[in-house]
XYZ file of C-alpha atoms in Angstrom:
302
model
C 0.000 0.000 0.000
C 1.189 3.552 -0.743
C 0.056 6.501 1.344
C 0.370 9.919 -0.275
C 0.947 13.151 1.640
C -2.066 15.488 1.276
C -1.693 18.725 -0.634
C -3.075 21.806 1.122
C -3.056 25.504 0.431
C -4.822 28.840 0.457
C -6.380 30.738 -2.411
C -6.132 34.502 -2.052
C -9.389 36.268 -2.912
C -10.572 39.830 -2.451
C -13.020 38.462 0.107
C -10.389 36.543 2.059
C -8.376 33.320 2.138
C -9.922 30.066 0.960
C -8.440 26.894 2.444
C -8.402 23.758 0.281
C -7.034 20.250 0.569
C -6.440 17.373 -1.837
C -6.017 13.793 -0.605
C -4.869 11.209 -3.116
C -6.168 7.651 -2.916
C -4.450 4.870 -1.057
C -3.782 2.415 -3.873
C -3.049 -1.240 -3.626
C -1.224 -2.955 -6.474
C -4.191 -5.019 -7.670
C -6.427 -1.962 -8.040
C -3.734 0.134 -9.713
C -3.096 -2.576 -12.306
C -6.729 -3.475 -12.920
C -7.034 -1.167 -15.933
C -10.411 0.170 -14.807
C -11.692 3.511 -16.076
C -10.485 6.644 -14.251
C -12.670 7.583 -11.325
C -14.075 11.077 -10.902
C -12.711 13.146 -8.027
C -14.946 13.461 -4.961
C -15.363 17.145 -4.094
C -16.696 17.447 -0.538
C -18.258 20.716 0.625
C -18.725 21.350 4.360
C -17.891 18.902 7.206
C -16.657 15.619 5.730
C -13.409 14.647 7.509
C -14.369 11.049 8.291
C -15.601 10.428 4.754
C -12.306 11.634 3.277
C -10.409 9.057 5.332
C -12.897 6.339 4.412
C -12.972 6.943 0.666
C -9.296 7.629 0.045
C -8.671 4.244 1.667
C -10.928 2.785 -1.025
C -9.167 4.295 -4.002
C -10.914 7.653 -4.404
C -9.238 11.032 -4.865
C -10.839 13.681 -2.677
C -10.852 17.446 -2.851
C -12.427 19.733 -0.250
C -12.451 23.295 0.929
C -13.711 25.313 3.865
C -16.500 27.719 2.979
C -15.509 31.335 3.563
C -16.080 32.090 7.245
C -15.746 28.453 8.305
C -12.758 26.342 9.316
C -9.522 27.828 7.990
C -11.166 30.020 5.330
C -11.067 33.508 6.823
C -12.597 36.680 5.357
C -10.279 39.608 4.787
C -10.369 42.592 7.108
C -11.379 44.858 4.230
C -14.303 42.572 3.313
C -15.570 42.574 6.894
C -15.119 46.352 7.178
C -17.331 46.959 4.167
C -20.119 44.888 5.699
C -19.287 41.613 3.921
C -20.430 42.895 0.551
C -20.841 41.776 -2.130
C -22.378 38.437 -1.164
C -20.223 35.349 -1.675
C -20.700 33.057 -4.666
C -19.645 29.775 -3.086
C -20.105 27.911 -6.365
C -17.453 30.205 -7.861
C -15.177 29.394 -4.932
C -15.576 25.706 -5.769
C -14.360 26.518 -9.271
C -11.369 28.390 -7.824
C -10.478 25.256 -5.869
C -10.754 23.085 -8.974
C -8.517 25.465 -10.933
C -5.910 25.362 -8.159
C -6.156 21.576 -8.098
C -5.634 21.434 -11.859
C -2.504 23.560 -11.620
C -1.170 21.228 -8.960
C -2.047 18.023 -10.829
C -1.098 19.244 -14.299
C -1.806 17.062 -17.325
C -3.319 14.289 -15.174
C -6.287 16.521 -14.308
C -7.187 17.740 -17.808
C -10.148 15.433 -18.378
C -11.197 14.850 -14.779
C -14.737 15.421 -13.595
C -16.094 15.755 -10.083
C -18.788 14.213 -7.938
C -20.127 17.163 -5.949
C -21.007 16.134 -2.383
C -22.637 18.667 -0.067
C -24.182 18.690 3.393
C -26.299 21.501 4.853
C -25.152 24.764 3.229
C -22.754 22.724 1.161
C -25.659 20.849 -0.432
C -27.111 24.063 -1.826
C -23.744 25.111 -3.241
C -23.171 21.660 -4.752
C -26.445 22.053 -6.648
C -25.415 25.531 -7.795
C -22.099 24.203 -9.070
C -23.750 21.346 -10.952
C -26.011 23.860 -12.696
C -23.275 26.359 -13.477
C -20.590 23.851 -14.520
C -22.295 20.744 -15.923
C -19.232 19.966 -18.063
C -17.245 19.328 -14.875
C -19.922 17.499 -12.903
C -20.007 13.695 -12.976
C -22.474 13.228 -10.133
C -24.325 15.003 -7.332
C -24.914 14.059 -3.679
C -27.255 16.378 -1.765
C -27.695 15.923 1.992
C -29.920 17.868 4.399
C -29.529 21.162 2.573
C -31.243 24.232 1.279
C -32.017 25.342 -2.252
C -31.602 28.756 -3.815
C -34.976 30.344 -4.520
C -36.978 27.812 -2.502
C -38.081 28.874 0.974
C -40.562 26.848 2.987
C -41.786 27.890 6.411
C -40.949 25.870 9.497
C -43.443 25.200 12.268
C -44.013 27.904 14.884
C -42.062 25.833 17.402
C -39.110 25.537 15.026
C -39.206 29.248 14.206
C -39.042 29.996 17.935
C -35.915 27.837 18.253
C -34.137 29.679 15.455
C -35.159 33.043 16.924
C -33.790 31.964 20.301
C -30.452 31.130 18.684
C -30.373 34.513 16.934
C -31.134 36.275 20.223
C -28.151 34.596 21.872
C -25.894 35.676 18.997
C -27.213 39.249 19.248
C -26.348 39.214 22.975
C -22.840 37.897 22.305
C -23.570 34.603 24.103
C -21.683 31.995 22.063
C -22.170 29.221 24.626
C -25.955 29.312 24.664
C -26.109 29.911 20.915
C -24.086 26.717 20.452
C -26.296 24.835 22.911
C -29.346 25.869 20.903
C -27.589 24.773 17.703
C -27.048 21.329 19.217
C -30.750 21.258 20.087
C -31.731 22.237 16.525
C -29.160 20.403 14.397
C -28.082 17.613 16.726
C -31.138 16.385 18.584
C -33.295 17.744 15.800
C -36.292 20.040 15.932
C -38.475 16.940 15.621
C -36.377 14.736 17.929
C -36.792 13.795 21.581
C -34.522 14.455 24.569
C -31.866 11.777 24.918
C -31.885 10.855 21.233
C -28.419 12.274 20.480
C -25.264 10.563 21.746
C -23.004 12.589 24.043
C -20.019 12.072 21.733
C -21.816 13.553 18.733
C -23.368 16.308 20.846
C -20.001 17.367 22.276
C -18.362 17.446 18.848
C -21.224 19.430 17.379
C -21.130 21.869 20.310
C -17.449 22.627 19.681
C -18.129 23.294 15.986
C -21.172 25.448 16.673
C -19.504 27.484 19.406
C -16.709 28.472 17.032
C -19.258 29.397 14.363
C -21.277 31.410 16.900
C -18.146 33.288 17.977
C -17.499 34.212 14.361
C -21.112 35.257 13.830
C -20.851 37.513 16.883
C -17.621 39.008 15.497
C -19.126 39.323 12.011
C -16.437 37.103 10.479
C -18.214 33.829 9.745
C -21.335 31.711 9.677
C -24.507 33.573 8.800
C -22.597 36.884 8.934
C -21.188 35.999 5.493
C -24.044 36.386 2.975
C -24.332 33.980 0.046
C -25.505 34.883 -3.443
C -27.824 32.592 -5.382
C -27.563 31.764 -9.055
C -29.541 33.765 -11.604
C -32.020 32.283 -12.447
C -32.189 30.557 -9.076
C -31.556 26.859 -8.661
C -35.141 26.039 -7.703
C -36.240 27.007 -11.210
C -33.620 24.867 -12.956
C -33.422 21.492 -11.216
C -34.720 19.670 -14.282
C -31.558 20.811 -16.106
C -29.393 18.551 -13.937
C -28.526 15.463 -15.936
C -26.061 13.485 -13.817
C -26.610 10.598 -11.362
C -28.031 12.207 -8.221
C -28.879 10.985 -4.734
C -30.603 13.007 -2.028
C -30.718 12.350 1.728
C -32.532 13.828 4.713
C -32.717 13.106 8.442
C -36.063 12.156 9.942
C -35.652 14.527 12.912
C -34.318 17.522 10.969
C -36.327 20.718 10.635
C -39.433 20.748 8.475
C -38.120 23.187 5.881
C -34.940 21.213 5.209
C -36.763 17.912 4.857
C -39.416 19.286 2.529
C -36.707 20.965 0.460
C -34.871 17.676 0.030
C -38.077 15.968 -1.068
C -38.655 18.752 -3.597
C -35.111 18.431 -4.955
C -35.506 14.676 -5.370
C -38.805 15.138 -7.180
C -37.419 17.708 -9.629
C -34.014 16.286 -10.587
C -34.620 13.595 -13.217
C -33.762 10.092 -12.018
C -32.670 11.146 -8.531
C -33.176 8.860 -5.539
C -34.274 9.970 -2.054
C -33.217 8.276 1.207
C -34.364 8.968 4.766
C -31.936 8.375 7.640
C -32.927 8.033 11.288
C -30.969 11.156 12.244
C -31.310 14.896 12.461
C -29.262 17.324 10.348
C -25.742 15.882 10.646
C -26.400 12.588 8.899
C -22.790 11.560 8.319
C -21.811 12.455 11.887
C -24.645 10.528 13.544
C -24.495 7.303 11.525
C -21.163 7.245 9.658
C -21.171 3.528 8.834
C -24.685 3.540 7.406
C -23.963 6.749 5.533
C -20.694 5.443 4.070
C -22.434 2.280 2.868
C -25.143 4.384 1.216
C -22.702 6.731 -0.480
C -20.444 3.827 -1.421
C -23.300 2.050 -3.193
C -23.912 5.213 -5.205
C -20.223 5.615 -6.075
C -19.985 2.006 -7.231
C -21.839 3.085 -10.383
C -18.757 5.066 -11.447
C -16.469 2.019 -11.355
C -17.762 0.293 -14.473
């Protein structure tokens, strides 16, 4: 077996620094000499560390980046000072990452395509990329996300939870904002007390507290506005013509779940799967999720 050192870097933009990372597959001799067709690269958007380890060990190349305002992607001081305007086109940032990857890989990357894999916000931006750059898109995986131009109301109880979170952010209370995030995204707005494991809850709390701190400072999370496609994605889903799978968590908020059902209905040939989780599907049930995604990716091996 050969383990490759990952390639990481930053892309300098007017809006800030965009962190990206490429992990090459762990090949064994039999697979390398099998003569099978080249695999597309898996481009993960937003919170996929465990999946990168899992799939590189199974022969897949993976590319990922932190959305601006998350992880190691930090907005510039000038962008923050001008009120974070204009809004960020995350689908364009994905293209910037691909261009940087191509420079790094050279001739080997000329004909490569990408399976766009997004969770939460990343799901919406994966859809946008597939619509804007169909010539680069081999497949699409959409998990527990939103959709540009498609806004469905949550229940009154769910709306109250989101308003409570926003109140904590407005007061500068990152701890309680993160606790409310765990309630919303971890336990789920439709889940019961005690449903979420402590390990997952603690990990999610740490993530959400950092995001809340950045939202309070105006340097990340919802403080960084995103710009939709024109026309918006909700009007164009039938244009997507690549193998697509869609997933949602049973205990996630009403709006997200109904959005995922809408996406699956409108993208030709797409398949919808319900998991017994809330928002963070891959974090709550990684083995089940990896089996599901692996079955989808098997279609690219023949």
